[in-house]
Amino acid sequence: RRNPRTSETPIVVISSADDAGKAISLGAGAYLSKPVDRRALLETLTRFQGRTVRAIKVLSVDDDEVARYLVRQCLPPPAFDVIEAVSGDEGLRRATAERPEVVVLDLMMPGTDGWQVLKELHAEAGTRDLPVVIVTSHALEPEERSRLLASAFAVVSKQELSRTTLAPVVQAAARRDDRHGVTVPPVSL
């Protein structure tokens, strides 16, 4: 604080000691207790950057609880706000009611499967332009993949699922980037 070159630099104190008052009185801009909550840390750092982060609202449609968990882990807050549907029918209802920016959709589900969900989303005026990222463990034939990419933004293999594969694709879909400029791991055949 005494050095003119650093006097305006924000300081965030992260400590296990309960000394928030002392840290603030010594010039800290914020105090966080250990263990640090990821969201709180990111919000604090964002506040010091002087900009707000708007979460991309994503609807994850998959009957498998583990797969939905993986999608949530690949799309963490505050950059993403993931809502979930456990079936194709619920996914269609939530897509209409919740107005997500992107749908992450599994293909193989009992009842209304991902193929039907994709077809119905594009048949309705309110969801027609909603970008859909297919996340599947299904081994796609080349003609199936081509058929999907005619109406889906991208196809990502569940075996390749990670923050570095899914997050950039969802961000590009939310921005409505040209899908041909997006690097997506191929689905294993």
PDB file of N, CA and C in Angstrom, residues 79-142:
ATOM      1  N   ALA A  79     -18.924 -19.348 -15.001  1.00  0.00           N
ATOM      2  CA  ALA A  79     -19.026 -19.208 -16.451  1.00  0.00           C
ATOM      3  C   ALA A  79     -20.263 -19.908 -17.009  1.00  0.00           C
ATOM      4  N   PHE A  80     -20.734 -20.948 -16.323  1.00  0.00           N
ATOM      5  CA  PHE A  80     -21.875 -21.717 -16.810  1.00  0.00           C
ATOM      6  C   PHE A  80     -22.899 -21.900 -15.691  1.00  0.00           C
ATOM      7  N   ASP A  81     -24.164 -21.936 -16.083  1.00  0.00           N
ATOM      8  CA  ASP A  81     -25.268 -22.246 -15.178  1.00  0.00           C
ATOM      9  C   ASP A  81     -25.965 -23.459 -15.791  1.00  0.00           C
ATOM     10  N   VAL A  82     -25.701 -24.644 -15.251  1.00  0.00           N
ATOM     11  CA  VAL A  82     -26.223 -25.886 -15.822  1.00  0.00           C
ATOM     12  C   VAL A  82     -27.506 -26.288 -15.115  1.00  0.00           C
ATOM     13  N   ILE A  83     -28.550 -26.454 -15.911  1.00  0.00           N
ATOM     14  CA  ILE A  83     -29.795 -27.024 -15.420  1.00  0.00           C
ATOM     15  C   ILE A  83     -29.918 -28.405 -16.054  1.00  0.00           C
ATOM     16  N   GLU A  84     -30.717 -29.277 -15.468  1.00  0.00           N
ATOM     17  CA  GLU A  84     -30.724 -30.666 -15.915  1.00  0.00           C
ATOM     18  C   GLU A  84     -32.114 -31.188 -16.200  1.00  0.00           C
ATOM     19  N   ALA A  85     -32.164 -32.144 -17.118  1.00  0.00           N
ATOM     20  CA  ALA A  85     -33.369 -32.904 -17.404  1.00  0.00           C
ATOM     21  C   ALA A  85     -32.968 -34.366 -17.472  1.00  0.00           C
ATOM     22  N   VAL A  86     -33.784 -35.232 -16.870  1.00  0.00           N
ATOM     23  CA  VAL A  86     -33.436 -36.653 -16.763  1.00  0.00           C
ATOM     24  C   VAL A  86     -34.069 -37.503 -17.862  1.00  0.00           C
ATOM     25  N   SER A  87     -34.802 -36.867 -18.774  1.00  0.00           N
ATOM     26  CA  SER A  87     -35.416 -37.603 -19.883  1.00  0.00           C
ATOM     27  C   SER A  87     -35.586 -36.666 -21.072  1.00  0.00           C
ATOM     28  N   GLY A  88     -35.841 -37.255 -22.219  1.00  0.00           N
ATOM     29  CA  GLY A  88     -36.077 -36.448 -23.410  1.00  0.00           C
ATOM     30  C   GLY A  88     -37.309 -35.568 -23.277  1.00  0.00           C
ATOM     31  N   ASP A  89     -38.390 -36.134 -22.720  1.00  0.00           N
ATOM     32  CA  ASP A  89     -39.618 -35.353 -22.548  1.00  0.00           C
ATOM     33  C   ASP A  89     -39.396 -34.173 -21.601  1.00  0.00           C
ATOM     34  N   GLU A  90     -38.704 -34.428 -20.482  1.00  0.00           N
ATOM     35  CA  GLU A  90     -38.411 -33.339 -19.551  1.00  0.00           C
ATOM     36  C   GLU A  90     -37.503 -32.304 -20.216  1.00  0.00           C
ATOM     37  N   GLY A  91     -36.549 -32.759 -21.022  1.00  0.00           N
ATOM     38  CA  GLY A  91     -35.660 -31.851 -21.734  1.00  0.00           C
ATOM     39  C   GLY A  91     -36.421 -30.919 -22.661  1.00  0.00           C
ATOM     40  N   LEU A  92     -37.401 -31.457 -23.373  1.00  0.00           N
ATOM     41  CA  LEU A  92     -38.216 -30.628 -24.270  1.00  0.00           C
ATOM     42  C   LEU A  92     -39.002 -29.588 -23.475  1.00  0.00           C
ATOM     43  N   ARG A  93     -39.599 -30.012 -22.352  1.00  0.00           N
ATOM     44  CA  ARG A  93     -40.360 -29.064 -21.514  1.00  0.00           C
ATOM     45  C   ARG A  93     -39.444 -27.969 -20.962  1.00  0.00           C
ATOM     46  N   ARG A  94     -38.289 -28.367 -20.463  1.00  0.00           N
ATOM     47  CA  ARG A  94     -37.378 -27.387 -19.845  1.00  0.00           C
ATOM     48  C   ARG A  94     -36.766 -26.455 -20.883  1.00  0.00           C
ATOM     49  N   ALA A  95     -36.525 -26.958 -22.084  1.00  0.00           N
ATOM     50  CA  ALA A  95     -35.983 -26.104 -23.145  1.00  0.00           C
ATOM     51  C   ALA A  95     -36.961 -24.981 -23.470  1.00  0.00           C
ATOM     52  N   THR A  96     -38.237 -25.295 -23.464  1.00  0.00           N
ATOM     53  CA  THR A  96     -39.264 -24.290 -23.739  1.00  0.00           C
ATOM     54  C   THR A  96     -39.440 -23.343 -22.549  1.00  0.00           C
ATOM     55  N   ALA A  97     -39.501 -23.902 -21.339  1.00  0.00           N
ATOM     56  CA  ALA A  97     -39.771 -23.098 -20.145  1.00  0.00           C
ATOM     57  C   ALA A  97     -38.566 -22.295 -19.676  1.00  0.00           C
ATOM     58  N   GLU A  98     -37.373 -22.890 -19.712  1.00  0.00           N
ATOM     59  CA  GLU A  98     -36.171 -22.280 -19.117  1.00  0.00           C
ATOM     60  C   GLU A  98     -35.382 -21.398 -20.079  1.00  0.00           C
ATOM     61  N   ARG A  99     -35.582 -21.573 -21.360  1.00  0.00           N
ATOM     62  CA  ARG A  99     -34.872 -20.789 -22.381  1.00  0.00           C
ATOM     63  C   ARG A  99     -33.346 -20.830 -22.222  1.00  0.00           C
ATOM     64  N   PRO A 100     -32.754 -22.018 -22.247  1.00  0.00           N
ATOM     65  CA  PRO A 100     -31.282 -22.084 -22.150  1.00  0.00           C
ATOM     66  C   PRO A 100     -30.651 -21.510 -23.418  1.00  0.00           C
ATOM     67  N   GLU A 101     -29.368 -21.206 -23.318  1.00  0.00           N
ATOM     68  CA  GLU A 101     -28.644 -20.718 -24.495  1.00  0.00           C
ATOM     69  C   GLU A 101     -28.099 -21.870 -25.326  1.00  0.00           C
ATOM     70  N   VAL A 102     -27.847 -23.008 -24.663  1.00  0.00           N
ATOM     71  CA  VAL A 102     -27.293 -24.196 -25.326  1.00  0.00           C
ATOM     72  C   VAL A 102     -27.904 -25.425 -24.659  1.00  0.00           C
ATOM     73  N   VAL A 103     -28.148 -26.454 -25.466  1.00  0.00           N
ATOM     74  CA  VAL A 103     -28.581 -27.747 -24.944  1.00  0.00           C
ATOM     75  C   VAL A 103     -27.451 -28.744 -25.158  1.00  0.00           C
ATOM     76  N   VAL A 104     -27.073 -29.473 -24.104  1.00  0.00           N
ATOM     77  CA  VAL A 104     -26.125 -30.577 -24.198  1.00  0.00           C
ATOM     78  C   VAL A 104     -26.979 -31.838 -24.106  1.00  0.00           C
ATOM     79  N   LEU A 105     -26.984 -32.628 -25.171  1.00  0.00           N
ATOM     80  CA  LEU A 105     -27.977 -33.690 -25.335  1.00  0.00           C
ATOM     81  C   LEU A 105     -27.339 -35.054 -25.571  1.00  0.00           C
ATOM     82  N   ASP A 106     -27.770 -36.026 -24.781  1.00  0.00           N
ATOM     83  CA  ASP A 106     -27.395 -37.423 -25.002  1.00  0.00           C
ATOM     84  C   ASP A 106     -28.313 -38.000 -26.073  1.00  0.00           C
ATOM     85  N   LEU A 107     -27.814 -38.926 -26.854  1.00  0.00           N
ATOM     86  CA  LEU A 107     -28.634 -39.552 -27.897  1.00  0.00           C
ATOM     87  C   LEU A 107     -29.434 -40.740 -27.384  1.00  0.00           C
ATOM     88  N   MET A 108     -28.785 -41.588 -26.592  1.00  0.00           N
ATOM     89  CA  MET A 108     -29.383 -42.858 -26.209  1.00  0.00           C
ATOM     90  C   MET A 108     -30.065 -42.751 -24.847  1.00  0.00           C
ATOM     91  N   MET A 109     -31.386 -42.574 -24.877  1.00  0.00           N
ATOM     92  CA  MET A 109     -32.189 -42.499 -23.657  1.00  0.00           C
ATOM     93  C   MET A 109     -33.454 -43.320 -23.885  1.00  0.00           C
ATOM     94  N   PRO A 110     -33.990 -43.905 -22.811  1.00  0.00           N
ATOM     95  CA  PRO A 110     -35.260 -44.620 -22.969  1.00  0.00           C
ATOM     96  C   PRO A 110     -36.392 -43.627 -23.258  1.00  0.00           C
ATOM     97  N   GLY A 111     -37.436 -44.108 -23.896  1.00  0.00           N
ATOM     98  CA  GLY A 111     -38.560 -43.229 -24.232  1.00  0.00           C
ATOM     99  C   GLY A 111     -38.167 -42.298 -25.355  1.00  0.00           C
ATOM    100  N   THR A 112     -38.346 -41.006 -25.141  1.00  0.00           N
ATOM    101  CA  THR A 112     -37.980 -40.013 -26.147  1.00  0.00           C
ATOM    102  C   THR A 112     -36.463 -39.865 -26.144  1.00  0.00           C
ATOM    103  N   ASP A 113     -35.828 -40.393 -27.189  1.00  0.00           N
ATOM    104  CA  ASP A 113     -34.361 -40.371 -27.239  1.00  0.00           C
ATOM    105  C   ASP A 113     -33.856 -39.037 -27.786  1.00  0.00           C
ATOM    106  N   GLY A 114     -32.543 -38.888 -27.799  1.00  0.00           N
ATOM    107  CA  GLY A 114     -31.930 -37.646 -28.249  1.00  0.00           C
ATOM    108  C   GLY A 114     -32.219 -37.306 -29.698  1.00  0.00           C
ATOM    109  N   TRP A 115     -32.339 -38.306 -30.542  1.00  0.00           N
ATOM    110  CA  TRP A 115     -32.666 -38.063 -31.953  1.00  0.00           C
ATOM    111  C   TRP A 115     -34.025 -37.363 -32.048  1.00  0.00           C
ATOM    112  N   GLN A 116     -35.012 -37.871 -31.283  1.00  0.00           N
ATOM    113  CA  GLN A 116     -36.356 -37.298 -31.295  1.00  0.00           C
ATOM    114  C   GLN A 116     -36.365 -35.911 -30.657  1.00  0.00           C
ATOM    115  N   VAL A 117     -35.615 -35.734 -29.569  1.00  0.00           N
ATOM    116  CA  VAL A 117     -35.529 -34.423 -28.927  1.00  0.00           C
ATOM    117  C   VAL A 117     -34.980 -33.400 -29.913  1.00  0.00           C
ATOM    118  N   LEU A 118     -33.920 -33.746 -30.601  1.00  0.00           N
ATOM    119  CA  LEU A 118     -33.316 -32.849 -31.585  1.00  0.00           C
ATOM    120  C   LEU A 118     -34.331 -32.482 -32.661  1.00  0.00           C
ATOM    121  N   LYS A 119     -35.045 -33.478 -33.156  1.00  0.00           N
ATOM    122  CA  LYS A 119     -36.061 -33.251 -34.199  1.00  0.00           C
ATOM    123  C   LYS A 119     -37.146 -32.306 -33.689  1.00  0.00           C
ATOM    124  N   GLU A 120     -37.643 -32.551 -32.461  1.00  0.00           N
ATOM    125  CA  GLU A 120     -38.726 -31.728 -31.920  1.00  0.00           C
ATOM    126  C   GLU A 120     -38.265 -30.315 -31.572  1.00  0.00           C
ATOM    127  N   LEU A 121     -37.030 -30.177 -31.086  1.00  0.00           N
ATOM    128  CA  LEU A 121     -36.509 -28.833 -30.809  1.00  0.00           C
ATOM    129  C   LEU A 121     -36.490 -27.990 -32.078  1.00  0.00           C
ATOM    130  N   HIS A 122     -36.088 -28.597 -33.183  1.00  0.00           N
ATOM    131  CA  HIS A 122     -35.990 -27.851 -34.441  1.00  0.00           C
ATOM    132  C   HIS A 122     -37.333 -27.690 -35.136  1.00  0.00           C
ATOM    133  N   ALA A 123     -38.351 -28.420 -34.694  1.00  0.00           N
ATOM    134  CA  ALA A 123     -39.690 -28.284 -35.269  1.00  0.00           C
ATOM    135  C   ALA A 123     -40.461 -27.124 -34.649  1.00  0.00           C
ATOM    136  N   GLU A 124     -40.101 -26.711 -33.431  1.00  0.00           N
ATOM    137  CA  GLU A 124     -40.808 -25.653 -32.713  1.00  0.00           C
ATOM    138  C   GLU A 124     -40.149 -24.292 -32.939  1.00  0.00           C
ATOM    139  N   ALA A 125     -40.955 -23.295 -33.195  1.00  0.00           N
ATOM    140  CA  ALA A 125     -40.436 -21.949 -33.459  1.00  0.00           C
ATOM    141  C   ALA A 125     -39.620 -21.404 -32.280  1.00  0.00           C
ATOM    142  N   GLY A 126     -40.055 -21.674 -31.052  1.00  0.00           N
ATOM    143  CA  GLY A 126     -39.377 -21.129 -29.875  1.00  0.00           C
ATOM    144  C   GLY A 126     -38.025 -21.749 -29.579  1.00  0.00           C
ATOM    145  N   THR A 127     -37.760 -22.941 -30.100  1.00  0.00           N
ATOM    146  CA  THR A 127     -36.494 -23.626 -29.827  1.00  0.00           C
ATOM    147  C   THR A 127     -35.721 -23.958 -31.109  1.00  0.00           C
ATOM    148  N   ARG A 128     -36.235 -23.554 -32.229  1.00  0.00           N
ATOM    149  CA  ARG A 128     -35.637 -23.896 -33.524  1.00  0.00           C
ATOM    150  C   ARG A 128     -34.171 -23.470 -33.644  1.00  0.00           C
ATOM    151  N   ASP A 129     -33.850 -22.294 -33.141  1.00  0.00           N
ATOM    152  CA  ASP A 129     -32.494 -21.756 -33.282  1.00  0.00           C
ATOM    153  C   ASP A 129     -31.595 -22.066 -32.089  1.00  0.00           C
ATOM    154  N   LEU A 130     -32.071 -22.885 -31.175  1.00  0.00           N
ATOM    155  CA  LEU A 130     -31.311 -23.253 -29.987  1.00  0.00           C
ATOM    156  C   LEU A 130     -30.168 -24.193 -30.377  1.00  0.00           C
ATOM    157  N   PRO A 131     -28.912 -23.795 -30.132  1.00  0.00           N
ATOM    158  CA  PRO A 131     -27.814 -24.689 -30.497  1.00  0.00           C
ATOM    159  C   PRO A 131     -27.770 -25.915 -29.586  1.00  0.00           C
ATOM    160  N   VAL A 132     -27.542 -27.061 -30.202  1.00  0.00           N
ATOM    161  CA  VAL A 132     -27.499 -28.333 -29.489  1.00  0.00           C
ATOM    162  C   VAL A 132     -26.129 -28.963 -29.682  1.00  0.00           C
ATOM    163  N   VAL A 133     -25.507 -29.338 -28.569  1.00  0.00           N
ATOM    164  CA  VAL A 133     -24.242 -30.075 -28.597  1.00  0.00           C
ATOM    165  C   VAL A 133     -24.575 -31.505 -28.184  1.00  0.00           C
ATOM    166  N   ILE A 134     -24.325 -32.426 -29.069  1.00  0.00           N
ATOM    167  CA  ILE A 134     -24.570 -33.837 -28.792  1.00  0.00           C
ATOM    168  C   ILE A 134     -23.370 -34.383 -28.019  1.00  0.00           C
ATOM    169  N   VAL A 135     -23.642 -35.023 -26.881  1.00  0.00           N
ATOM    170  CA  VAL A 135     -22.604 -35.690 -26.090  1.00  0.00           C
ATOM    171  C   VAL A 135     -23.046 -37.147 -25.997  1.00  0.00           C
ATOM    172  N   THR A 136     -22.284 -38.019 -26.630  1.00  0.00           N
ATOM    173  CA  THR A 136     -22.732 -39.408 -26.726  1.00  0.00           C
ATOM    174  C   THR A 136     -21.580 -40.391 -26.596  1.00  0.00           C
ATOM    175  N   SER A 137     -21.920 -41.580 -26.107  1.00  0.00           N
ATOM    176  CA  SER A 137     -20.970 -42.693 -26.100  1.00  0.00           C
ATOM    177  C   SER A 137     -21.291 -43.650 -27.243  1.00  0.00           C
ATOM    178  N   HIS A 138     -22.354 -43.350 -27.963  1.00  0.00           N
ATOM    179  CA  HIS A 138     -22.789 -44.167 -29.103  1.00  0.00           C
ATOM    180  C   HIS A 138     -21.766 -44.066 -30.232  1.00  0.00           C
ATOM    181  N   ALA A 139     -21.361 -45.209 -30.753  1.00  0.00           N
ATOM    182  CA  ALA A 139     -20.446 -45.224 -31.899  1.00  0.00           C
ATOM    183  C   ALA A 139     -21.241 -44.853 -33.141  1.00  0.00           C
ATOM    184  N   LEU A 140     -20.972 -43.683 -33.691  1.00  0.00           N
ATOM    185  CA  LEU A 140     -21.730 -43.173 -34.826  1.00  0.00           C
ATOM    186  C   LEU A 140     -21.141 -43.635 -36.148  1.00  0.00           C
ATOM    187  N   GLU A 141     -22.015 -44.043 -37.021  1.00  0.00           N
ATOM    188  CA  GLU A 141     -21.611 -44.305 -38.412  1.00  0.00           C
ATOM    189  C   GLU A 141     -21.437 -42.944 -39.081  1.00  0.00           C
ATOM    190  N   PRO A 142     -20.611 -42.861 -40.136  1.00  0.00           N
ATOM    191  CA  PRO A 142     -20.388 -41.565 -40.792  1.00  0.00           C
ATOM    192  C   PRO A 142     -21.680 -40.878 -41.239  1.00  0.00           C
TER     193      PRO A 142
END
